[in-house]
């Protein structure tokens, strides 16, 4: 059995969500008992259990869930940097200010191995699980960087995220072409311009 299956998952209160969604529908002036809405509170509760699964776990717990690494040897006698990059990881999330969808999100993760490398699929799983929380985009990048560092033992991590926010595209200012880009640099990435260029070039 995989480690991610062994960890007991905290459960959300689906009954409470159903009750409150019923109340919201009523407050909107809708009839929650009409045919099209009868099952809506239950459907929303089931959806929330799925899309907010990451709330149940701390960053440390996510690191434990997806912490499979492999020993790797690199030639450190040259100036070549052993940069590992995984790009175009699709995730979604929800803004904590409006409960609005953050969509078309692309995550790029880079790190300098410190004797061990993480399985590539685990990087995508980490990004996906971090996205399944109520938050802001800036925090997603910071949390992914922290977890990658925990798992790999490397302090040298970079995370770039580009995405659209429906709280900006579908309401308010309604600028449907606007995208938000955030970048997190940790360790050597903060001051090493060559590393930064290598990272930037990986997703261009």
GROMACS .gro file of C-alpha atoms in nm:
model
  204
    1UNK     CA    1   0.000   0.000   0.000
    2UNK     CA    2   0.129   0.344  -0.092
    3UNK     CA    3   0.203   0.596   0.181
    4UNK     CA    4  -0.064   0.831   0.047
    5UNK     CA    5  -0.325   0.561   0.107
    6UNK     CA    6  -0.213   0.493   0.464
    7UNK     CA    7  -0.258   0.842   0.604
    8UNK     CA    8  -0.604   0.888   0.754
    9UNK     CA    9  -0.779   1.176   0.587
   10UNK     CA   10  -0.974   1.434   0.787
   11UNK     CA   11  -1.332   1.463   0.663
   12UNK     CA   12  -1.531   1.775   0.595
   13UNK     CA   13  -1.878   1.815   0.744
   14UNK     CA   14  -2.088   1.740   0.437
   15UNK     CA   15  -2.417   1.754   0.629
   16UNK     CA   16  -2.339   2.108   0.745
   17UNK     CA   17  -2.247   2.212   0.391
   18UNK     CA   18  -2.575   2.074   0.256
   19UNK     CA   19  -2.767   2.269   0.520
   20UNK     CA   20  -2.590   2.594   0.443
   21UNK     CA   21  -2.618   2.557   0.065
   22UNK     CA   22  -2.992   2.503   0.113
   23UNK     CA   23  -2.998   2.828   0.311
   24UNK     CA   24  -2.799   3.015   0.046
   25UNK     CA   25  -3.039   2.903  -0.226
   26UNK     CA   26  -3.328   3.027  -0.014
   27UNK     CA   27  -3.151   3.358   0.052
   28UNK     CA   28  -3.104   3.400  -0.323
   29UNK     CA   29  -3.479   3.383  -0.365
   30UNK     CA   30  -3.472   3.035  -0.515
   31UNK     CA   31  -3.686   2.736  -0.422
   32UNK     CA   32  -3.442   2.465  -0.305
   33UNK     CA   33  -3.720   2.206  -0.333
   34UNK     CA   34  -3.784   2.252  -0.705
   35UNK     CA   35  -3.678   1.969  -0.932
   36UNK     CA   36  -3.358   2.124  -1.061
   37UNK     CA   37  -3.230   2.215  -0.713
   38UNK     CA   38  -3.343   1.924  -0.496
   39UNK     CA   39  -3.009   1.747  -0.510
   40UNK     CA   40  -2.796   2.061  -0.539
   41UNK     CA   41  -2.695   2.087  -0.169
   42UNK     CA   42  -2.577   1.725  -0.176
   43UNK     CA   43  -2.396   1.772  -0.506
   44UNK     CA   44  -2.219   2.083  -0.379
   45UNK     CA   45  -2.114   1.902  -0.060
   46UNK     CA   46  -1.968   1.618  -0.265
   47UNK     CA   47  -1.791   1.865  -0.493
   48UNK     CA   48  -1.646   2.059  -0.199
   49UNK     CA   49  -1.512   1.737  -0.049
   50UNK     CA   50  -1.321   1.681  -0.373
   51UNK     CA   51  -1.203   2.031  -0.469
   52UNK     CA   52  -1.105   2.131  -0.113
   53UNK     CA   53  -0.929   1.805  -0.024
   54UNK     CA   54  -0.604   1.992   0.043
   55UNK     CA   55  -0.753   2.176   0.341
   56UNK     CA   56  -0.739   1.848   0.534
   57UNK     CA   57  -0.359   1.834   0.517
   58UNK     CA   58  -0.074   2.049   0.642
   59UNK     CA   59   0.229   2.108   0.420
   60UNK     CA   60   0.420   1.856   0.630
   61UNK     CA   61   0.149   1.595   0.578
   62UNK     CA   62   0.148   1.655   0.201
   63UNK     CA   63   0.526   1.610   0.204
   64UNK     CA   64   0.475   1.276   0.380
   65UNK     CA   65   0.203   1.171   0.136
   66UNK     CA   66   0.413   1.234  -0.174
   67UNK     CA   67   0.763   1.209  -0.032
   68UNK     CA   68   0.903   0.927  -0.247
   69UNK     CA   69   1.259   1.015  -0.348
   70UNK     CA   70   1.547   0.838  -0.519
   71UNK     CA   71   1.920   0.861  -0.463
   72UNK     CA   72   2.092   1.043  -0.746
   73UNK     CA   73   2.456   1.109  -0.815
   74UNK     CA   74   2.568   1.419  -1.000
   75UNK     CA   75   2.902   1.540  -1.125
   76UNK     CA   76   2.984   1.846  -0.915
   77UNK     CA   77   3.335   1.889  -1.058
   78UNK     CA   78   3.205   2.123  -1.328
   79UNK     CA   79   3.008   2.447  -1.324
   80UNK     CA   80   2.707   2.281  -1.485
   81UNK     CA   81   2.398   2.314  -1.267
   82UNK     CA   82   2.186   2.001  -1.220
   83UNK     CA   83   1.853   2.178  -1.249
   84UNK     CA   84   1.537   1.969  -1.255
   85UNK     CA   85   1.226   2.138  -1.397
   86UNK     CA   86   0.870   2.015  -1.442
   87UNK     CA   87   0.650   2.260  -1.630
   88UNK     CA   88   0.290   2.304  -1.745
   89UNK     CA   89   0.134   2.131  -1.445
   90UNK     CA   90  -0.239   2.204  -1.469
   91UNK     CA   91  -0.410   2.288  -1.142
   92UNK     CA   92  -0.710   2.486  -1.022
   93UNK     CA   93  -0.792   2.651  -0.693
   94UNK     CA   94  -1.045   2.879  -0.524
   95UNK     CA   95  -0.988   3.235  -0.409
   96UNK     CA   96  -1.040   3.279  -0.036
   97UNK     CA   97  -1.183   3.627  -0.086
   98UNK     CA   98  -1.481   3.540  -0.307
   99UNK     CA   99  -1.475   3.157  -0.321
  100UNK     CA  100  -1.418   3.219  -0.692
  101UNK     CA  101  -1.246   2.973  -0.923
  102UNK     CA  102  -0.883   3.023  -1.020
  103UNK     CA  103  -0.846   2.844  -1.351
  104UNK     CA  104  -0.618   2.778  -1.650
  105UNK     CA  105  -0.337   2.763  -1.396
  106UNK     CA  106   0.003   2.639  -1.513
  107UNK     CA  107   0.269   2.556  -1.255
  108UNK     CA  108   0.642   2.524  -1.323
  109UNK     CA  109   0.861   2.376  -1.048
  110UNK     CA  110   1.240   2.372  -1.051
  111UNK     CA  111   1.495   2.260  -0.793
  112UNK     CA  112   1.862   2.175  -0.752
  113UNK     CA  113   1.890   1.815  -0.624
  114UNK     CA  114   2.072   1.764  -0.296
  115UNK     CA  115   2.166   1.399  -0.334
  116UNK     CA  116   1.808   1.282  -0.391
  117UNK     CA  117   1.541   1.347  -0.654
  118UNK     CA  118   1.165   1.327  -0.620
  119UNK     CA  119   0.951   1.120  -0.854
  120UNK     CA  120   0.825   1.351  -1.130
  121UNK     CA  121   0.460   1.254  -1.081
  122UNK     CA  122   0.492   1.345  -0.714
  123UNK     CA  123   0.575   1.705  -0.808
  124UNK     CA  124   0.247   1.724  -1.000
  125UNK     CA  125   0.058   1.561  -0.712
  126UNK     CA  126   0.201   1.812  -0.465
  127UNK     CA  127   0.098   2.105  -0.685
  128UNK     CA  128  -0.250   1.958  -0.733
  129UNK     CA  129  -0.309   1.898  -0.362
  130UNK     CA  130  -0.183   2.243  -0.262
  131UNK     CA  131  -0.427   2.393  -0.513
  132UNK     CA  132  -0.722   2.223  -0.343
  133UNK     CA  133  -0.750   2.485  -0.070
  134UNK     CA  134  -0.907   2.826  -0.017
  135UNK     CA  135  -0.621   3.071  -0.069
  136UNK     CA  136  -0.441   3.321  -0.288
  137UNK     CA  137  -0.210   3.239  -0.579
  138UNK     CA  138   0.095   3.378  -0.401
  139UNK     CA  139   0.049   3.127  -0.119
  140UNK     CA  140   0.014   2.835  -0.359
  141UNK     CA  141   0.364   2.901  -0.493
  142UNK     CA  142   0.513   2.945  -0.148
  143UNK     CA  143   0.352   2.624  -0.018
  144UNK     CA  144   0.465   2.420  -0.320
  145UNK     CA  145   0.820   2.549  -0.275
  146UNK     CA  146   0.815   2.463   0.096
  147UNK     CA  147   0.690   2.109   0.036
  148UNK     CA  148   0.938   2.041  -0.247
  149UNK     CA  149   1.215   2.156  -0.014
  150UNK     CA  150   1.088   1.929   0.265
  151UNK     CA  151   1.078   1.625   0.038
  152UNK     CA  152   1.405   1.673  -0.151
  153UNK     CA  153   1.615   1.826   0.126
  154UNK     CA  154   1.709   2.101  -0.119
  155UNK     CA  155   1.682   2.466  -0.019
  156UNK     CA  156   1.715   2.570  -0.384
  157UNK     CA  157   1.362   2.573  -0.525
  158UNK     CA  158   1.175   2.788  -0.777
  159UNK     CA  159   0.801   2.792  -0.853
  160UNK     CA  160   0.621   2.993  -1.121
  161UNK     CA  161   0.242   3.003  -1.156
  162UNK     CA  162   0.033   3.166  -1.427
  163UNK     CA  163  -0.343   3.165  -1.399
  164UNK     CA  164  -0.679   3.333  -1.445
  165UNK     CA  165  -0.905   3.442  -1.160
  166UNK     CA  166  -1.279   3.444  -1.208
  167UNK     CA  167  -1.312   3.704  -0.931
  168UNK     CA  168  -1.140   3.933  -1.184
  169UNK     CA  169  -1.261   3.795  -1.517
  170UNK     CA  170  -1.629   3.716  -1.442
  171UNK     CA  171  -1.716   3.988  -1.193
  172UNK     CA  172  -1.590   4.326  -1.076
  173UNK     CA  173  -1.353   4.468  -1.335
  174UNK     CA  174  -1.442   4.184  -1.580
  175UNK     CA  175  -1.113   4.175  -1.768
  176UNK     CA  176  -1.142   3.829  -1.920
  177UNK     CA  177  -0.795   3.825  -2.076
  178UNK     CA  178  -0.610   3.918  -1.757
  179UNK     CA  179  -0.365   3.664  -1.614
  180UNK     CA  180  -0.176   3.666  -1.287
  181UNK     CA  181   0.188   3.551  -1.275
  182UNK     CA  182   0.369   3.478  -0.948
  183UNK     CA  183   0.723   3.352  -0.893
  184UNK     CA  184   0.883   3.212  -0.579
  185UNK     CA  185   1.261   3.180  -0.547
  186UNK     CA  186   1.426   2.998  -0.257
  187UNK     CA  187   1.793   2.942  -0.176
  188UNK     CA  188   2.038   3.000  -0.462
  189UNK     CA  189   1.758   3.100  -0.697
  190UNK     CA  190   1.718   3.426  -0.507
  191UNK     CA  191   2.056   3.566  -0.600
  192UNK     CA  192   2.200   3.350  -0.879
  193UNK     CA  193   2.103   3.520  -1.206
  194UNK     CA  194   2.228   3.228  -1.416
  195UNK     CA  195   1.996   2.991  -1.231
  196UNK     CA  196   1.710   3.233  -1.274
  197UNK     CA  197   1.775   3.250  -1.649
  198UNK     CA  198   1.788   2.871  -1.673
  199UNK     CA  199   1.457   2.849  -1.492
  200UNK     CA  200   1.295   3.121  -1.704
  201UNK     CA  201   1.417   2.957  -2.027
  202UNK     CA  202   1.263   2.623  -1.926
  203UNK     CA  203   0.907   2.749  -1.975
  204UNK     CA  204   0.961   2.996  -2.260
   0.00000   0.00000   0.00000
